[in-house]
Coordinates of C-alpha atoms and ligand atoms in Angstrom, one line a residue:
Chain A
M1 CA 232.6 89.9 193.6
Q2 CA 229.5 89.3 191.5
E3 CA 228.2 86.6 193.8
V4 CA 228.6 88.7 196.8
L5 CA 226.8 91.6 195.1
R6 CA 223.8 89.5 194.2
F7 CA 222.8 89.3 197.9
R8 CA 223.0 93.1 198.5
P9 CA 219.7 94.5 199.5
L10 CA 220.2 97.9 198.0
E11 CA 220.6 97.9 194.3
A12 CA 222.0 101.4 194.2
E13 CA 224.8 100.4 196.6
A14 CA 225.6 97.4 194.4
V15 CA 225.9 99.6 191.4
A16 CA 228.2 101.9 193.2
R17 CA 230.4 99.0 194.2
E18 CA 230.5 97.7 190.7
D19 CA 231.8 101.1 189.6
F20 CA 234.6 100.8 192.1
A21 CA 235.4 97.3 190.8
E22 CA 235.5 98.7 187.3
E23 CA 237.8 101.6 188.3
A24 CA 240.0 99.2 190.2
R25 CA 240.4 97.2 187.0
Q26 CA 241.4 100.3 185.0
F27 CA 243.8 101.3 187.8
R28 CA 245.8 98.2 187.0
R29 CA 248.7 98.4 184.7
S30 CA 248.1 97.5 181.1
P31 CA 250.7 95.0 179.8
D32 CA 252.5 97.5 177.5
M33 CA 252.8 100.2 180.2
P34 CA 256.4 100.6 181.5
S35 CA 257.0 99.3 185.0
R36 CA 256.2 101.7 187.8
G37 CA 258.8 100.0 190.0
L38 CA 262.0 101.6 191.2
S39 CA 265.4 99.9 190.8
L40 CA 267.5 99.5 193.9
T41 CA 271.2 99.4 194.3
I42 CA 272.9 98.4 197.5
R43 CA 276.7 98.8 197.9
G44 CA 278.9 97.6 200.8
L45 CA 276.0 97.6 203.2
R46 CA 277.0 96.8 206.8
K47 CA 274.9 96.9 209.9
S48 CA 275.9 96.2 213.5
F49 CA 274.0 96.2 216.7
G50 CA 276.6 96.9 219.3
D51 CA 279.3 94.2 218.9
N52 CA 276.9 92.0 216.9
E53 CA 277.7 92.5 213.2
V54 CA 274.5 91.3 211.5
L55 CA 275.2 92.4 207.9
R56 CA 278.8 92.2 206.7
G57 CA 278.9 93.7 203.2
I58 CA 275.8 93.3 201.0
D59 CA 276.1 94.3 197.4
L60 CA 272.9 93.9 195.4
H61 CA 271.2 95.4 192.4
I62 CA 267.5 94.9 191.9
P63 CA 266.1 96.0 188.5
A64 CA 262.8 98.0 188.5
G65 CA 259.8 95.8 188.8
Q66 CA 261.6 92.6 189.7
S67 CA 260.3 90.4 192.5
V68 CA 263.0 89.2 194.8
A69 CA 262.7 86.7 197.6
I70 CA 265.2 86.6 200.5
V71 CA 265.6 83.4 202.5
G72 CA 268.0 82.3 205.2
R73 CA 268.0 80.8 208.6
S74 CA 266.3 82.8 211.4
G75 CA 268.4 85.5 212.9
C76 CA 270.6 85.9 209.8
G77 CA 269.5 89.5 209.2
K78 CA 266.7 89.3 206.7
S79 CA 264.4 91.6 208.6
T80 CA 267.4 93.9 209.3
L81 CA 268.1 94.2 205.6
L82 CA 264.4 94.9 204.8
R83 CA 264.2 97.6 207.6
L84 CA 267.4 99.2 206.2
I85 CA 265.8 99.3 202.7
A86 CA 262.6 100.8 204.1
G87 CA 264.6 103.4 205.9
L88 CA 263.6 102.2 209.4
E89 CA 267.2 101.7 210.4
K90 CA 270.4 103.5 209.5
P91 CA 273.2 101.5 207.9
T92 CA 276.5 101.3 209.8
A93 CA 278.3 101.6 206.5
G94 CA 277.5 101.4 202.8
S95 CA 274.7 102.9 200.8
I96 CA 271.2 102.1 199.5
G97 CA 270.1 104.0 196.4
F98 CA 266.9 104.0 194.4
G99 CA 266.9 104.5 190.6
E100 CA 265.0 107.8 190.9
Q101 CA 264.2 110.2 193.7
A102 CA 261.8 108.3 195.9
R103 CA 259.0 109.9 197.9
A104 CA 258.1 108.5 201.3
E105 CA 254.9 107.1 199.8
D106 CA 256.9 105.2 197.2
I107 CA 258.3 102.7 199.6
R108 CA 256.0 100.6 201.7
V109 CA 256.5 97.7 204.1
M110 CA 254.2 94.9 205.2
F111 CA 255.0 92.9 208.3
Q112 CA 254.0 89.5 209.6
E113 CA 251.5 91.2 212.0
P114 CA 248.9 93.3 210.2
R115 CA 249.4 96.3 212.5
L116 CA 245.9 97.6 212.0
L117 CA 244.5 100.3 214.3
P118 CA 241.9 98.3 216.3
W119 CA 239.9 101.5 216.9
A120 CA 239.6 102.5 213.2
R121 CA 237.2 101.0 210.7
V122 CA 238.7 99.0 207.9
L123 CA 238.3 101.9 205.4
S124 CA 240.1 104.4 207.6
N125 CA 242.8 101.9 208.3
V126 CA 243.4 101.8 204.5
E127 CA 243.3 105.6 204.3
V128 CA 246.3 105.7 206.8
G129 CA 248.3 104.3 203.9
L130 CA 247.9 107.5 201.9
G131 CA 250.5 109.2 204.1
R132 CA 250.6 112.9 203.5
E133 CA 247.9 112.6 200.8
R134 CA 245.4 111.4 203.5
S135 CA 243.5 114.7 203.5
S136 CA 243.1 115.0 199.7
A137 CA 239.6 115.0 198.3
D138 CA 239.8 111.6 196.7
A139 CA 241.3 109.9 199.7
Q140 CA 238.2 107.8 200.4
A141 CA 237.7 106.8 196.8
R142 CA 241.3 105.6 196.6
A143 CA 241.0 103.6 199.8
E144 CA 237.8 102.0 198.5
K145 CA 239.6 101.1 195.3
A146 CA 242.5 99.5 197.2
L147 CA 240.0 97.5 199.3
V148 CA 238.2 96.2 196.2
E149 CA 241.6 95.3 194.8
V150 CA 242.3 92.9 197.7
G151 CA 238.7 91.6 197.5
L152 CA 237.4 93.2 200.7
G153 CA 235.1 95.9 199.2
D154 CA 232.3 94.8 201.4
K155 CA 234.2 95.0 204.7
R156 CA 234.9 98.7 204.6
G157 CA 232.7 99.5 207.6
Q158 CA 233.9 96.7 209.9
W159 CA 236.1 96.8 212.9
P160 CA 239.4 94.9 212.4
S161 CA 238.7 92.7 215.4
V162 CA 235.9 90.9 213.5
L163 CA 238.1 89.9 210.5
S164 CA 240.0 86.7 210.1
G165 CA 243.8 86.6 210.1
G166 CA 243.9 86.4 206.3
Q167 CA 241.4 89.3 205.9
K168 CA 243.4 91.5 208.3
Q169 CA 246.5 90.8 206.3
R170 CA 244.6 91.8 203.1
V171 CA 243.6 95.1 204.7
A172 CA 247.2 95.7 205.6
L173 CA 248.1 94.9 201.9
A174 CA 245.4 97.4 200.8
R175 CA 246.9 100.0 203.1
A176 CA 250.4 99.4 201.6
L177 CA 249.0 99.5 198.0
V178 CA 246.8 102.6 198.3
S179 CA 249.6 105.1 197.8
Q180 CA 250.7 103.1 194.7
P181 CA 254.1 102.4 196.0
R182 CA 257.0 101.7 193.7
V183 CA 258.9 99.4 196.1
L184 CA 257.0 97.1 198.4
A185 CA 258.9 95.2 201.0
F186 CA 257.3 92.2 202.7
D187 CA 258.6 90.7 206.0
E188 CA 257.2 87.2 206.2
P189 CA 253.7 88.6 205.5
L190 CA 252.1 85.2 205.4
G191 CA 254.1 83.6 208.3
A192 CA 251.1 83.6 210.7
L193 CA 248.5 82.2 208.3
D194 CA 247.2 78.7 207.9
A195 CA 248.2 76.7 204.8
L196 CA 245.1 77.3 202.7
T197 CA 244.8 81.0 203.4
R198 CA 248.5 81.3 202.7
I199 CA 248.1 79.9 199.2
S200 CA 245.2 82.2 198.3
M201 CA 247.3 85.1 199.7
Q202 CA 250.2 84.1 197.6
R203 CA 248.0 84.3 194.5
L204 CA 246.8 87.7 195.6
L205 CA 250.3 89.0 196.1
E206 CA 251.4 87.7 192.7
R207 CA 248.3 89.3 191.0
V208 CA 248.8 92.8 192.6
W209 CA 252.5 92.6 191.8
R210 CA 251.8 91.8 188.1
D211 CA 249.0 94.4 187.9
Q212 CA 250.9 97.2 189.5
G213 CA 254.5 96.6 188.6
F214 CA 256.2 97.6 191.8
T215 CA 259.5 96.2 192.8
A216 CA 258.8 93.5 195.3
I217 CA 261.2 92.3 198.1
L218 CA 259.8 89.3 199.9
V219 CA 261.4 87.9 203.1
T220 CA 260.2 84.5 203.8
H221 CA 261.2 81.3 205.6
D222 CA 259.2 79.2 203.2
V223 CA 261.4 78.2 200.2
S224 CA 258.5 76.9 198.2
E225 CA 256.8 80.3 198.6
A226 CA 259.9 82.0 197.4
V227 CA 260.2 80.0 194.2
A228 CA 256.5 80.2 193.5
L229 CA 256.4 84.0 193.7
A230 CA 259.8 85.4 192.9
D231 CA 261.9 86.1 189.8
R232 CA 265.0 85.6 191.9
V233 CA 265.8 84.1 195.2
L234 CA 268.7 85.3 197.4
V235 CA 270.1 83.2 200.2
I236 CA 271.7 85.2 203.1
E237 CA 274.4 83.5 205.2
N238 CA 276.9 84.9 207.6
G239 CA 275.8 88.5 206.8
R240 CA 276.4 88.2 203.1
I241 CA 274.4 87.1 200.0
A242 CA 275.7 83.5 199.7
H243 CA 273.6 82.5 196.7
D244 CA 271.6 84.2 194.0
F245 CA 269.2 82.0 192.1
N246 CA 267.3 83.1 189.0
V247 CA 263.8 81.6 188.9
D248 CA 263.4 81.2 185.2
I249 CA 260.0 79.5 185.3
A250 CA 257.0 80.9 183.3
R251 CA 254.0 82.4 185.0
P252 CA 251.4 81.4 186.0
R253 CA 253.4 78.9 187.9
E254 CA 251.8 75.6 188.7
R255 CA 252.2 74.7 192.3
G256 CA 253.8 71.4 192.9
S257 CA 255.3 71.2 189.4
A258 CA 258.5 69.2 189.0
E259 CA 260.4 72.4 187.9
L260 CA 259.5 74.3 191.0
A261 CA 260.2 71.3 193.2
A262 CA 263.7 70.8 191.7
L263 CA 264.6 74.4 192.2
E264 CA 263.2 74.3 195.8
G265 CA 265.3 71.3 196.5
A266 CA 268.4 72.9 195.2
I267 CA 267.9 76.0 197.3
L268 CA 267.1 74.0 200.4
K269 CA 270.2 71.9 199.9
N270 CA 272.3 75.1 199.8
L271 CA 270.7 76.4 202.9
L272 CA 271.2 73.2 204.8
E273 CA 274.9 72.9 203.8
G274 CA 275.6 76.4 205.0
T275 CA 274.1 75.8 208.4
E276 CA 275.0 72.1 209.1
D277 CA 277.1 72.9 212.2
T278 CA 274.6 75.3 213.8
S279 CA 270.9 74.3 213.7
D280 CA 268.3 72.8 211.5
D281 CA 265.8 75.7 211.4
L282 CA 265.6 78.1 208.5
Chain B
M1 CA 225.8 81.4 237.2
S2 CA 229.2 79.7 237.2
L3 CA 232.5 81.6 236.9
I4 CA 232.9 80.4 233.3
D5 CA 229.5 81.9 232.4
S6 CA 230.6 85.3 233.5
L7 CA 233.7 85.4 231.4
P8 CA 233.5 87.1 228.0
R9 CA 232.6 84.7 225.3
V10 CA 233.4 84.6 221.6
R11 CA 229.7 84.8 220.6
A12 CA 227.3 85.9 223.3
P13 CA 223.7 84.6 223.0
K14 CA 221.0 87.0 222.1
L15 CA 219.5 88.2 225.3
P16 CA 215.8 88.9 225.5
R17 CA 214.8 92.4 226.7
A18 CA 213.5 91.4 230.0
D19 CA 217.0 90.4 231.0
G20 CA 217.6 94.1 231.8
L21 CA 215.5 93.6 234.9
I22 CA 217.5 90.7 236.3
P23 CA 220.1 92.8 238.2
W24 CA 217.3 94.4 240.1
I25 CA 215.8 91.2 241.5
V26 CA 218.3 90.9 244.4
P27 CA 218.1 94.5 245.6
L28 CA 214.3 94.3 245.5
A29 CA 214.2 91.0 247.4
I30 CA 216.5 92.5 250.0
I31 CA 214.1 95.4 250.5
V32 CA 211.1 93.1 250.8
I33 CA 212.9 90.8 253.3
W34 CA 214.1 93.9 255.3
Q35 CA 210.5 95.2 255.4
L36 CA 209.2 91.9 256.6
A37 CA 211.9 91.6 259.3
C38 CA 211.0 95.0 260.6
V39 CA 207.2 94.6 260.5
T40 CA 207.3 91.3 262.3
G41 CA 209.5 92.8 265.0
F42 CA 212.4 90.4 264.2
V43 CA 214.6 93.5 263.9
P44 CA 213.9 96.2 266.4
A45 CA 213.3 99.7 264.9
R46 CA 216.2 101.1 267.1
V47 CA 218.6 98.9 265.2
L48 CA 217.3 99.3 261.7
P49 CA 214.2 101.2 260.7
A50 CA 211.9 99.7 258.1
P51 CA 212.3 100.7 254.4
T52 CA 208.9 102.5 254.6
D53 CA 210.2 104.6 257.6
V54 CA 213.3 105.4 255.7
A55 CA 211.2 106.5 252.7
L56 CA 209.0 108.6 255.0
A57 CA 212.1 110.3 256.5
G58 CA 213.3 110.9 252.9
W59 CA 210.0 112.4 251.9
K60 CA 210.0 114.8 254.9
L61 CA 213.5 116.0 254.1
L62 CA 212.6 116.3 250.5
L63 CA 209.6 118.6 251.3
S64 CA 211.8 120.7 253.6
G65 CA 214.3 121.2 250.8
E66 CA 217.1 120.0 253.1
L67 CA 217.7 116.7 251.2
I68 CA 218.1 118.4 247.8
R69 CA 220.4 121.1 249.3
N70 CA 222.7 118.5 250.9
I71 CA 222.8 116.3 247.9
W72 CA 223.6 119.2 245.7
V73 CA 226.4 120.4 248.0
S74 CA 227.9 116.9 248.0
F75 CA 227.5 116.5 244.3
W76 CA 229.1 119.8 243.6
R77 CA 232.1 119.1 245.9
A78 CA 232.5 115.7 244.3
S79 CA 232.5 117.0 240.7
I80 CA 234.7 120.0 241.2
G81 CA 237.2 118.0 243.3
F82 CA 237.1 115.2 240.6
L83 CA 237.6 117.6 237.8
I84 CA 240.6 119.3 239.4
G85 CA 242.3 116.1 240.5
G86 CA 241.4 114.3 237.3
A87 CA 242.7 117.0 235.1
I88 CA 246.0 117.4 236.9
G89 CA 246.4 113.6 237.1
F90 CA 245.7 113.3 233.4
A91 CA 248.1 116.0 232.5
F92 CA 250.9 114.4 234.5
G93 CA 250.1 111.0 233.0
L94 CA 250.3 112.4 229.5
A95 CA 253.5 114.4 230.2
N96 CA 255.3 111.5 231.9
G97 CA 254.0 108.9 229.3
L98 CA 255.2 111.0 226.4
S99 CA 258.4 112.6 227.7
Q100 CA 261.3 110.8 229.3
L101 CA 262.5 114.0 230.8
S102 CA 259.3 114.8 232.5
A103 CA 259.0 111.2 233.8
K104 CA 262.5 111.3 235.2
L105 CA 261.8 114.6 236.9
T106 CA 258.5 113.9 238.6
D107 CA 257.6 110.2 238.6
T108 CA 259.7 109.1 241.6
T109 CA 258.3 112.0 243.6
L110 CA 254.7 111.2 242.7
Q111 CA 255.3 107.5 243.5
M112 CA 256.5 108.5 246.9
V113 CA 253.5 110.7 247.6
R114 CA 251.2 108.0 246.4
N115 CA 252.2 105.8 249.4
I116 CA 250.7 108.3 251.9
P117 CA 247.1 107.4 252.4
H118 CA 245.4 110.7 251.5
L119 CA 242.9 110.5 254.3
A120 CA 245.8 110.6 256.7
L121 CA 246.2 114.2 255.7
I122 CA 242.8 115.2 257.1
P123 CA 244.2 116.7 260.4
L124 CA 246.8 118.7 258.4
V125 CA 244.2 119.8 255.8
I126 CA 241.9 121.0 258.6
L127 CA 244.7 123.0 260.1
W128 CA 245.5 124.5 256.6
F129 CA 242.0 125.2 255.3
G130 CA 239.7 124.9 258.4
I131 CA 236.4 123.2 257.5
D132 CA 236.2 125.4 254.5
E133 CA 235.1 124.1 251.0
S134 CA 238.7 124.1 249.9
A135 CA 239.5 121.4 252.5
K136 CA 237.0 119.0 250.9
L137 CA 238.0 119.8 247.3
F138 CA 241.6 119.4 248.2
L139 CA 241.1 115.9 249.6
V140 CA 238.9 114.7 246.8
A141 CA 241.3 116.1 244.2
L142 CA 244.2 114.4 245.9
G143 CA 242.4 111.1 246.1
V144 CA 241.3 111.2 242.5
F145 CA 244.7 112.3 241.2
F146 CA 246.6 109.0 241.6
P147 CA 244.3 106.5 239.9
I148 CA 244.0 108.8 236.9
Y149 CA 247.7 109.6 236.8
L150 CA 248.8 106.0 237.2
N151 CA 246.4 104.5 234.6
T152 CA 247.0 107.3 232.0
L153 CA 250.7 106.7 232.3
H154 CA 250.3 102.9 232.2
G155 CA 248.0 103.2 229.2
I156 CA 250.4 105.4 227.2
R157 CA 253.4 103.2 228.0
T158 CA 251.7 100.0 226.9
V159 CA 250.5 101.2 223.5
D160 CA 251.7 98.6 221.0
P161 CA 255.1 99.9 219.8
Q162 CA 254.5 98.1 216.5
L163 CA 251.5 100.4 215.9
I164 CA 253.5 103.4 216.7
E165 CA 256.2 102.3 214.2
M166 CA 253.4 101.7 211.7
G167 CA 252.1 105.3 212.2
R168 CA 255.6 106.7 211.7
I169 CA 256.2 104.6 208.6
Y170 CA 253.0 106.0 207.1
G171 CA 254.1 109.6 207.8
M172 CA 252.0 110.6 210.8
T173 CA 253.1 113.8 212.5
D174 CA 253.5 113.7 216.3
G175 CA 250.1 115.3 216.7
E176 CA 248.4 112.7 214.4
L177 CA 250.3 109.9 216.1
F178 CA 249.0 111.0 219.4
R179 CA 245.4 111.5 218.2
R180 CA 245.1 108.4 216.1
V181 CA 247.4 105.8 217.8
I182 CA 248.6 106.7 221.3
F183 CA 245.5 108.3 222.9
P184 CA 243.0 105.7 221.6
G185 CA 245.4 102.9 222.6
A186 CA 245.6 104.4 226.1
L187 CA 241.9 104.9 226.5
P188 CA 240.9 101.5 227.9
S189 CA 243.4 102.0 230.7
I190 CA 242.3 105.6 231.3
F191 CA 238.8 104.3 231.8
V192 CA 240.0 101.8 234.4
G193 CA 241.6 104.8 236.3
L194 CA 238.4 106.8 235.9
R195 CA 236.3 104.2 237.6
F196 CA 238.7 103.7 240.4
A197 CA 238.8 107.5 240.8
L198 CA 235.0 107.7 241.0
G199 CA 235.0 105.2 243.9
I200 CA 237.7 107.1 245.7
M201 CA 235.9 110.3 245.1
W202 CA 232.8 109.2 247.1
L203 CA 234.8 107.6 249.8
T204 CA 236.9 110.7 250.4
L205 CA 234.0 113.0 250.4
I206 CA 232.0 110.9 252.9
V207 CA 234.9 110.8 255.3
A208 CA 235.7 114.5 254.9
E209 CA 232.1 115.6 255.3
T210 CA 231.6 113.4 258.3
I211 CA 234.6 114.9 260.1
A212 CA 234.7 118.4 258.9
A213 CA 231.6 120.0 257.3
S214 CA 228.5 122.1 257.9
S215 CA 226.6 120.8 255.0
G216 CA 226.4 117.9 252.6
L217 CA 225.3 114.3 252.9
G218 CA 228.0 113.3 255.4
Y219 CA 227.1 116.2 257.6
M220 CA 223.4 115.3 257.4
A221 CA 224.2 111.8 258.6
M222 CA 226.4 113.0 261.5
Q223 CA 223.7 115.5 262.5
A224 CA 221.1 112.7 262.4
R225 CA 223.3 110.5 264.6
E226 CA 223.5 113.2 267.3
F227 CA 219.7 113.4 267.4
M228 CA 219.3 109.6 267.2
L229 CA 217.4 109.8 263.9
I230 CA 218.5 106.4 262.6
D231 CA 216.1 106.5 259.7
V232 CA 218.0 109.6 258.3
V233 CA 221.3 107.9 258.9
V234 CA 220.2 104.9 256.8
L235 CA 218.8 107.2 254.2
S236 CA 222.1 108.9 253.8
I237 CA 223.9 105.6 253.3
L238 CA 221.4 104.5 250.7
I239 CA 221.8 107.8 248.8
Y240 CA 225.5 107.3 248.8
A241 CA 225.0 103.9 247.3
L242 CA 222.7 105.3 244.7
L243 CA 225.0 108.2 243.7
G244 CA 228.0 105.8 243.5
K245 CA 226.0 103.5 241.2
L246 CA 225.0 106.5 239.1
A247 CA 228.6 107.7 238.6
D248 CA 229.6 104.1 237.7
S249 CA 226.8 103.8 235.2
A250 CA 227.7 107.1 233.6
S251 CA 231.4 106.1 233.2
R252 CA 230.3 102.7 231.8
A253 CA 228.1 104.4 229.2
L254 CA 230.9 106.7 228.2
E255 CA 233.2 103.7 228.0
R256 CA 230.8 101.8 225.7
L257 CA 230.4 104.9 223.5
T258 CA 234.1 105.5 223.0
L259 CA 235.4 101.9 223.1
S260 CA 232.8 100.5 220.6
W261 CA 235.8 99.1 218.6
H262 CA 236.9 96.9 221.5
P263 CA 235.8 93.3 221.2
A264 CA 234.5 93.4 224.8
F265 CA 232.0 96.1 223.9
Q266 CA 230.8 94.8 220.6
K267 CA 227.1 94.0 220.1
H268 CA 226.5 90.6 218.7
Ligands
ADP1 N1 267.1 96.5 217.1 C1 268.0 95.6 217.4 N2 268.8 95.7 218.4 C2 269.8 94.7 218.6 N3 269.9 93.6 217.9 C3 269.0 93.4 216.9 C4 268.0 94.4 216.5 N4 267.4 94.0 215.5 C5 267.9 92.8 215.1 N5 268.9 92.4 216.0 C6 269.8 91.2 215.9 O1 270.1 91.1 214.6 C7 270.1 89.7 214.2 C8 269.3 89.5 212.9 O2 267.9 89.8 213.2 P1 266.8 89.8 212.1 O3 267.2 90.7 211.0 O4 265.5 90.1 212.8 O5 266.8 88.3 211.6 P2 265.8 87.5 210.7 O6 264.7 88.4 210.2 O7 266.6 87.0 209.6 O8 265.3 86.3 211.5 C9 269.6 88.9 215.4 O9 270.7 88.4 216.0 C10 269.0 90.0 216.3 O10 269.1 89.7 217.6
MG2 MG1 262.7 88.4 210.7

């Protein structure tokens, strides 16, 4: 941030931006503050599309503030589960309950595509995330804060089309964060990014999750991403949760460490055994 | 300039200011060659009068007030017909793009009517309205209706459904969803319709005025033909070209203004 600011022509503007950076730091959770996340309980969840029964009885409890990764071969129903949690689909049977009464702004989803409005500047795209609070007096200030949080404070006035894929995804993250959600669901949010951008985005996701304490549900096809980011990794097979791994590795986690690699190997082995007869893709 | 050169590029080179004059080189050269061809007698004045003669005829008509009056009448007919047909086409496009019921009810009928060339209705329209103003307005409105209708409908139907879902997730009301997602998403297509419609507007008006009118540019050209005033005939054609170009430039300016977010319109 500082390095960018040094080249700003207007000192007044630079000061104003530093203020935002400072506020953004305060806006983060202090370590002793209780988690803002919501717990989530799923019971007997089933979902069919016509004759195709995609989810065949999911039972799951996610404690408040936990980060859970969901892996499984493509088409196994990961996105469907996420969309059910986010309320975008109705379950065929079963129930999904949050620990407390959740407002619409408390649950946010981020997709593989950034889904930014091409005709709105970056800042107004972030303001969209405020939902019904969009017209409140501090809407713009909150959007600015969220943009600083993802490191794009200086891009507020740009059109989305000039941003790189990673930057677009960070704007989408700011839009999801701006309402201070208590559950954040990610559907392969980094799937379309190159390897380096992906690693820096993983760090960003981990940082905002630790700062803000929301409950995170991350669908990914990348097992190494799952073990690097999550407290817990679920493997979905045949419409059910086939395995539930605890990732008991201290943070910050060192990428490529033997511990992570061993766990990744174990999960991959499980995944491959379950799908030997069908295909080799995850 | 090769075809590749004319395609949009990722980063356009900075153009010097004088480049704004380049498009005018060819028209200017044509006029110079035309003048030379006439002065040297290569083209007889009975076939094509020299640009200077055309200008002179224009000057005389300008002084008599006849030119301004005819241009004004044509311009008025074009705009009113365009506004009526455009507004109705836009309204149907919106209704059928947003409501399944409305689309089921009217789209098939409209698609059938679309296949009738609207100029084929001229004899019928003359029987209905005579050579009254309403005949011309009716024809222009009918011609303008379809491109606006079809492109508005297409624009709305092709708005990215993922963006619409995003708007709903973030709690947009139907009104907000229309204003912030659907309408801006449909706008590029609506502009395509607008520019098509402008072309059809002039074409319809010329034909209608040539066949059934007692004022306007088309009428002026037909009158001139009867009196063998070939310079006035050529003048009318040139004015049509100029007015058409003007309408196109206006719609382009509007497009640039409202679509500044679009990569194709961004300044580099
Ligand atoms: N809206 C829908 N209508 C019909 N079938 C669907 C729909 N959404 C998902 N499916 C089906 O559900 C299955 C699981 O899809 P999805 O949850 O997207 O898988 P994943 O995200 O794990 O790759 C697929 O077979 C897909 O065809
Ligand atoms: Mg999916």
